[in-house]
Amino acid sequence: LVKIRLQAKENAGKYLGTMDCVRKIYTEEGIRAFANGLEATVWRHALWNGGYFGSIFAIRGMLPKAQTKKGELAVNFAAGAIGGIIGTSLNTPSDVVKTRIQNHNPANGPPKYTTFLAGARTIAREEGLRALYKGYVPKVLRLGPGGGILLVVYEYVTTYMRNHWM
């Protein structure tokens, strides 16, 4: 919530920094404001993790079998990157709704979006389905490779633990 408020262009100059933003949200909106967008955030994480972890091992199984350590790293990176793209493709609509929920200023009246599903329907109806994918390209450019790195690190750490601690 705080990050969204600090980054919103309509809030430029409103906050002196992170703690000022926290204080103003608490003073103006109360403690419950910090839970704004929580339901959409849960959807966002569930969809990304389901898409990512639900696909990486199947994808890795479809890729050519690695013959070397470097090849194994490349296969894990590719599978993780593809999984990251899948996860991002699934969770971007919930991220868009979450951001809109969290960026609502109560001084502007009642919130237009309150839950992920209702918010997604409203956005799709009023702006079209493409609006649910605003910011997709920069997000996928970050989380695609991030998914690749995640799988490479996961495999390295679990292999290390198996070899040294079990």
PDB file of C-alpha atoms in Angstrom:
ATOM      1  CA  LEU A   1       0.000   0.000   0.000  1.00  0.00           C
ATOM      2  CA  VAL A   2       2.691   2.467   1.017  1.00  0.00           C
ATOM      3  CA  LYS A   3       4.791   1.702  -2.069  1.00  0.00           C
ATOM      4  CA  ILE A   4       1.780   2.134  -4.358  1.00  0.00           C
ATOM      5  CA  ARG A   5       0.871   5.465  -2.775  1.00  0.00           C
ATOM      6  CA  LEU A   6       4.455   6.734  -2.984  1.00  0.00           C
ATOM      7  CA  GLN A   7       4.758   5.758  -6.654  1.00  0.00           C
ATOM      8  CA  ALA A   8       1.410   7.138  -7.850  1.00  0.00           C
ATOM      9  CA  LYS A   9       1.888  10.251  -9.973  1.00  0.00           C
ATOM     10  CA  GLU A  10      -1.259  11.824  -8.516  1.00  0.00           C
ATOM     11  CA  ASN A  11       0.421  11.736  -5.087  1.00  0.00           C
ATOM     12  CA  ALA A  12       3.557  13.576  -6.211  1.00  0.00           C
ATOM     13  CA  GLY A  13       4.634  15.917  -3.420  1.00  0.00           C
ATOM     14  CA  LYS A  14       2.016  14.617  -0.981  1.00  0.00           C
ATOM     15  CA  TYR A  15       4.444  12.549   1.087  1.00  0.00           C
ATOM     16  CA  LEU A  16       7.896  13.463   2.405  1.00  0.00           C
ATOM     17  CA  GLY A  17       8.949   9.818   2.524  1.00  0.00           C
ATOM     18  CA  THR A  18       7.932   6.349   3.659  1.00  0.00           C
ATOM     19  CA  MET A  19       7.204   7.126   7.301  1.00  0.00           C
ATOM     20  CA  ASP A  20       5.304  10.300   6.378  1.00  0.00           C
ATOM     21  CA  CYS A  21       3.182   8.195   4.009  1.00  0.00           C
ATOM     22  CA  VAL A  22       2.528   5.614   6.757  1.00  0.00           C
ATOM     23  CA  ARG A  23       1.570   8.372   9.233  1.00  0.00           C
ATOM     24  CA  LYS A  24      -0.765  10.109   6.781  1.00  0.00           C
ATOM     25  CA  ILE A  25      -2.494   6.881   5.742  1.00  0.00           C
ATOM     26  CA  TYR A  26      -3.005   5.937   9.398  1.00  0.00           C
ATOM     27  CA  THR A  27      -4.220   9.425  10.370  1.00  0.00           C
ATOM     28  CA  GLU A  28      -6.498   9.967   7.383  1.00  0.00           C
ATOM     29  CA  GLU A  29      -7.783   6.418   6.791  1.00  0.00           C
ATOM     30  CA  GLY A  30      -7.162   4.407   9.956  1.00  0.00           C
ATOM     31  CA  ILE A  31      -5.341   1.147  10.629  1.00  0.00           C
ATOM     32  CA  ARG A  32      -7.683  -0.876   8.385  1.00  0.00           C
ATOM     33  CA  ALA A  33      -6.411   1.002   5.331  1.00  0.00           C
ATOM     34  CA  PHE A  34      -3.227  -1.046   5.522  1.00  0.00           C
ATOM     35  CA  ALA A  35      -5.288  -4.120   4.617  1.00  0.00           C
ATOM     36  CA  ASN A  36      -6.616  -2.510   1.418  1.00  0.00           C
ATOM     37  CA  GLY A  37      -5.964  -4.849  -1.471  1.00  0.00           C
ATOM     38  CA  LEU A  38      -5.070  -7.811   0.750  1.00  0.00           C
ATOM     39  CA  GLU A  39      -7.530 -10.158  -0.954  1.00  0.00           C
ATOM     40  CA  ALA A  40      -6.252  -9.183  -4.416  1.00  0.00           C
ATOM     41  CA  THR A  41      -2.675  -9.615  -3.147  1.00  0.00           C
ATOM     42  CA  VAL A  42      -3.475 -13.172  -2.042  1.00  0.00           C
ATOM     43  CA  TRP A  43      -4.909 -13.871  -5.518  1.00  0.00           C
ATOM     44  CA  ARG A  44      -1.810 -12.344  -7.114  1.00  0.00           C
ATOM     45  CA  HIS A  45       0.563 -14.572  -5.153  1.00  0.00           C
ATOM     46  CA  ALA A  46      -1.579 -17.703  -5.478  1.00  0.00           C
ATOM     47  CA  LEU A  47      -1.865 -17.293  -9.242  1.00  0.00           C
ATOM     48  CA  TRP A  48       1.855 -16.614  -9.733  1.00  0.00           C
ATOM     49  CA  ASN A  49       2.987 -19.461  -7.497  1.00  0.00           C
ATOM     50  CA  GLY A  50       0.428 -21.868  -8.964  1.00  0.00           C
ATOM     51  CA  GLY A  51       1.454 -20.985 -12.507  1.00  0.00           C
ATOM     52  CA  TYR A  52       5.166 -21.047 -11.746  1.00  0.00           C
ATOM     53  CA  PHE A  53       5.499 -24.105  -9.528  1.00  0.00           C
ATOM     54  CA  GLY A  54       2.738 -25.894 -11.408  1.00  0.00           C
ATOM     55  CA  SER A  55       4.674 -25.668 -14.656  1.00  0.00           C
ATOM     56  CA  ILE A  56       8.445 -25.581 -14.081  1.00  0.00           C
ATOM     57  CA  PHE A  57       8.994 -29.286 -13.537  1.00  0.00           C
ATOM     58  CA  ALA A  58       6.816 -30.292 -16.505  1.00  0.00           C
ATOM     59  CA  ILE A  59       8.618 -27.747 -18.688  1.00  0.00           C
ATOM     60  CA  ARG A  60      11.998 -28.989 -17.502  1.00  0.00           C
ATOM     61  CA  GLY A  61      10.928 -32.519 -18.440  1.00  0.00           C
ATOM     62  CA  MET A  62      10.126 -31.376 -21.995  1.00  0.00           C
ATOM     63  CA  LEU A  63      13.517 -29.721 -22.515  1.00  0.00           C
ATOM     64  CA  PRO A  64      16.521 -31.710 -23.780  1.00  0.00           C
ATOM     65  CA  LYS A  65      18.358 -33.613 -21.039  1.00  0.00           C
ATOM     66  CA  ALA A  66      21.469 -31.742 -19.924  1.00  0.00           C
ATOM     67  CA  GLN A  67      24.820 -33.469 -20.427  1.00  0.00           C
ATOM     68  CA  THR A  68      26.943 -31.072 -18.377  1.00  0.00           C
ATOM     69  CA  LYS A  69      26.670 -28.870 -15.273  1.00  0.00           C
ATOM     70  CA  LYS A  70      26.418 -25.788 -17.505  1.00  0.00           C
ATOM     71  CA  GLY A  71      23.735 -27.510 -19.534  1.00  0.00           C
ATOM     72  CA  GLU A  72      21.819 -28.299 -16.346  1.00  0.00           C
ATOM     73  CA  LEU A  73      21.993 -24.634 -15.334  1.00  0.00           C
ATOM     74  CA  ALA A  74      20.715 -23.608 -18.784  1.00  0.00           C
ATOM     75  CA  VAL A  75      17.817 -26.088 -18.669  1.00  0.00           C
ATOM     76  CA  ASN A  76      16.842 -24.959 -15.151  1.00  0.00           C
ATOM     77  CA  PHE A  77      17.078 -21.310 -16.151  1.00  0.00           C
ATOM     78  CA  ALA A  78      14.960 -21.857 -19.280  1.00  0.00           C
ATOM     79  CA  ALA A  79      12.311 -23.865 -17.413  1.00  0.00           C
ATOM     80  CA  GLY A  80      12.191 -21.295 -14.629  1.00  0.00           C
ATOM     81  CA  ALA A  81      11.992 -18.374 -17.059  1.00  0.00           C
ATOM     82  CA  ILE A  82       9.115 -19.992 -18.956  1.00  0.00           C
ATOM     83  CA  GLY A  83       7.428 -20.720 -15.619  1.00  0.00           C
ATOM     84  CA  GLY A  84       7.945 -17.087 -14.638  1.00  0.00           C
ATOM     85  CA  ILE A  85       6.261 -15.965 -17.840  1.00  0.00           C
ATOM     86  CA  ILE A  86       3.340 -18.321 -17.176  1.00  0.00           C
ATOM     87  CA  GLY A  87       3.004 -17.114 -13.572  1.00  0.00           C
ATOM     88  CA  THR A  88       3.158 -13.479 -14.660  1.00  0.00           C
ATOM     89  CA  SER A  89       0.593 -14.048 -17.394  1.00  0.00           C
ATOM     90  CA  LEU A  90      -1.783 -15.517 -14.818  1.00  0.00           C
ATOM     91  CA  ASN A  91      -1.287 -12.974 -12.054  1.00  0.00           C
ATOM     92  CA  THR A  92      -1.096  -9.639 -13.883  1.00  0.00           C
ATOM     93  CA  PRO A  93      -4.881  -8.986 -13.757  1.00  0.00           C
ATOM     94  CA  SER A  94      -4.912  -9.432  -9.978  1.00  0.00           C
ATOM     95  CA  ASP A  95      -1.882  -7.132  -9.706  1.00  0.00           C
ATOM     96  CA  VAL A  96      -3.663  -4.424 -11.729  1.00  0.00           C
ATOM     97  CA  VAL A  97      -6.761  -4.668  -9.513  1.00  0.00           C
ATOM     98  CA  LYS A  98      -4.658  -4.711  -6.331  1.00  0.00           C
ATOM     99  CA  THR A  99      -2.842  -1.563  -7.385  1.00  0.00           C
ATOM    100  CA  ARG A 100      -6.084   0.251  -8.141  1.00  0.00           C
ATOM    101  CA  ILE A 101      -7.594  -0.792  -4.812  1.00  0.00           C
ATOM    102  CA  GLN A 102      -4.520   0.376  -2.923  1.00  0.00           C
ATOM    103  CA  ASN A 103      -4.248   3.651  -4.804  1.00  0.00           C
ATOM    104  CA  HIS A 104      -7.808   4.758  -3.999  1.00  0.00           C
ATOM    105  CA  ASN A 105      -8.040   8.018  -2.081  1.00  0.00           C
ATOM    106  CA  PRO A 106     -11.074   7.996   0.248  1.00  0.00           C
ATOM    107  CA  ALA A 107     -11.385  11.770  -0.180  1.00  0.00           C
ATOM    108  CA  ASN A 108     -12.520  11.023  -3.745  1.00  0.00           C
ATOM    109  CA  GLY A 109     -15.582   9.069  -2.593  1.00  0.00           C
ATOM    110  CA  PRO A 110     -16.310   5.359  -2.210  1.00  0.00           C
ATOM    111  CA  PRO A 111     -13.886   2.914  -3.800  1.00  0.00           C
ATOM    112  CA  LYS A 112     -14.651   1.718  -7.317  1.00  0.00           C
ATOM    113  CA  TYR A 113     -12.826  -1.582  -6.762  1.00  0.00           C
ATOM    114  CA  THR A 114     -13.088  -3.608  -3.554  1.00  0.00           C
ATOM    115  CA  THR A 115     -12.284  -7.217  -4.475  1.00  0.00           C
ATOM    116  CA  PHE A 116     -10.250  -8.886  -7.186  1.00  0.00           C
ATOM    117  CA  LEU A 117     -13.074 -10.594  -9.082  1.00  0.00           C
ATOM    118  CA  ALA A 118     -15.482  -7.643  -8.946  1.00  0.00           C
ATOM    119  CA  GLY A 119     -12.652  -5.256  -9.827  1.00  0.00           C
ATOM    120  CA  ALA A 120     -11.502  -7.396 -12.753  1.00  0.00           C
ATOM    121  CA  ARG A 121     -15.070  -7.546 -14.105  1.00  0.00           C
ATOM    122  CA  THR A 122     -15.439  -3.765 -13.800  1.00  0.00           C
ATOM    123  CA  ILE A 123     -12.130  -3.069 -15.529  1.00  0.00           C
ATOM    124  CA  ALA A 124     -12.832  -5.569 -18.316  1.00  0.00           C
ATOM    125  CA  ARG A 125     -16.339  -4.168 -18.881  1.00  0.00           C
ATOM    126  CA  GLU A 126     -15.336  -0.481 -18.801  1.00  0.00           C
ATOM    127  CA  GLU A 127     -11.862  -0.581 -20.363  1.00  0.00           C
ATOM    128  CA  GLY A 128     -11.609  -3.951 -22.102  1.00  0.00           C
ATOM    129  CA  LEU A 129      -9.626  -7.075 -21.239  1.00  0.00           C
ATOM    130  CA  ARG A 130      -6.326  -5.498 -22.323  1.00  0.00           C
ATOM    131  CA  ALA A 131      -6.587  -3.065 -19.402  1.00  0.00           C
ATOM    132  CA  LEU A 132      -6.086  -6.022 -17.044  1.00  0.00           C
ATOM    133  CA  TYR A 133      -2.626  -6.445 -18.560  1.00  0.00           C
ATOM    134  CA  LYS A 134      -1.372  -2.881 -18.151  1.00  0.00           C
ATOM    135  CA  GLY A 135       2.296  -3.029 -17.200  1.00  0.00           C
ATOM    136  CA  TYR A 136       2.647  -6.617 -18.414  1.00  0.00           C
ATOM    137  CA  VAL A 137       5.766  -6.129 -20.565  1.00  0.00           C
ATOM    138  CA  PRO A 138       8.030  -4.604 -17.886  1.00  0.00           C
ATOM    139  CA  LYS A 139       6.670  -7.072 -15.351  1.00  0.00           C
ATOM    140  CA  VAL A 140       7.325 -10.129 -17.535  1.00  0.00           C
ATOM    141  CA  LEU A 141      10.784  -8.810 -18.464  1.00  0.00           C
ATOM    142  CA  ARG A 142      11.575  -8.785 -14.737  1.00  0.00           C
ATOM    143  CA  LEU A 143       9.764 -11.912 -13.540  1.00  0.00           C
ATOM    144  CA  GLY A 144      10.537 -14.179 -16.511  1.00  0.00           C
ATOM    145  CA  PRO A 145      14.308 -14.110 -15.902  1.00  0.00           C
ATOM    146  CA  GLY A 146      13.600 -13.882 -12.161  1.00  0.00           C
ATOM    147  CA  GLY A 147      11.795 -17.222 -12.395  1.00  0.00           C
ATOM    148  CA  GLY A 148      14.825 -18.672 -14.171  1.00  0.00           C
ATOM    149  CA  ILE A 149      17.163 -17.447 -11.448  1.00  0.00           C
ATOM    150  CA  LEU A 150      14.760 -18.718  -8.782  1.00  0.00           C
ATOM    151  CA  LEU A 151      14.852 -22.270 -10.155  1.00  0.00           C
ATOM    152  CA  VAL A 152      18.640 -22.249 -10.610  1.00  0.00           C
ATOM    153  CA  VAL A 153      19.152 -21.082  -7.008  1.00  0.00           C
ATOM    154  CA  TYR A 154      16.526 -23.523  -5.693  1.00  0.00           C
ATOM    155  CA  GLU A 155      18.235 -26.461  -7.401  1.00  0.00           C
ATOM    156  CA  TYR A 156      21.691 -25.362  -6.218  1.00  0.00           C
ATOM    157  CA  VAL A 157      20.589 -24.924  -2.586  1.00  0.00           C
ATOM    158  CA  THR A 158      18.590 -28.159  -2.412  1.00  0.00           C
ATOM    159  CA  THR A 159      21.462 -30.121  -4.001  1.00  0.00           C
ATOM    160  CA  TYR A 160      23.909 -28.572  -1.536  1.00  0.00           C
ATOM    161  CA  MET A 161      21.640 -29.412   1.406  1.00  0.00           C
ATOM    162  CA  ARG A 162      21.156 -33.010   0.208  1.00  0.00           C
ATOM    163  CA  ASN A 163      24.911 -33.486  -0.192  1.00  0.00           C
ATOM    164  CA  HIS A 164      26.008 -31.815   3.066  1.00  0.00           C
ATOM    165  CA  TRP A 165      23.217 -32.084   5.581  1.00  0.00           C
ATOM    166  CA  MET A 166      21.295 -35.256   4.805  1.00  0.00           C
TER     167      MET A 166
END
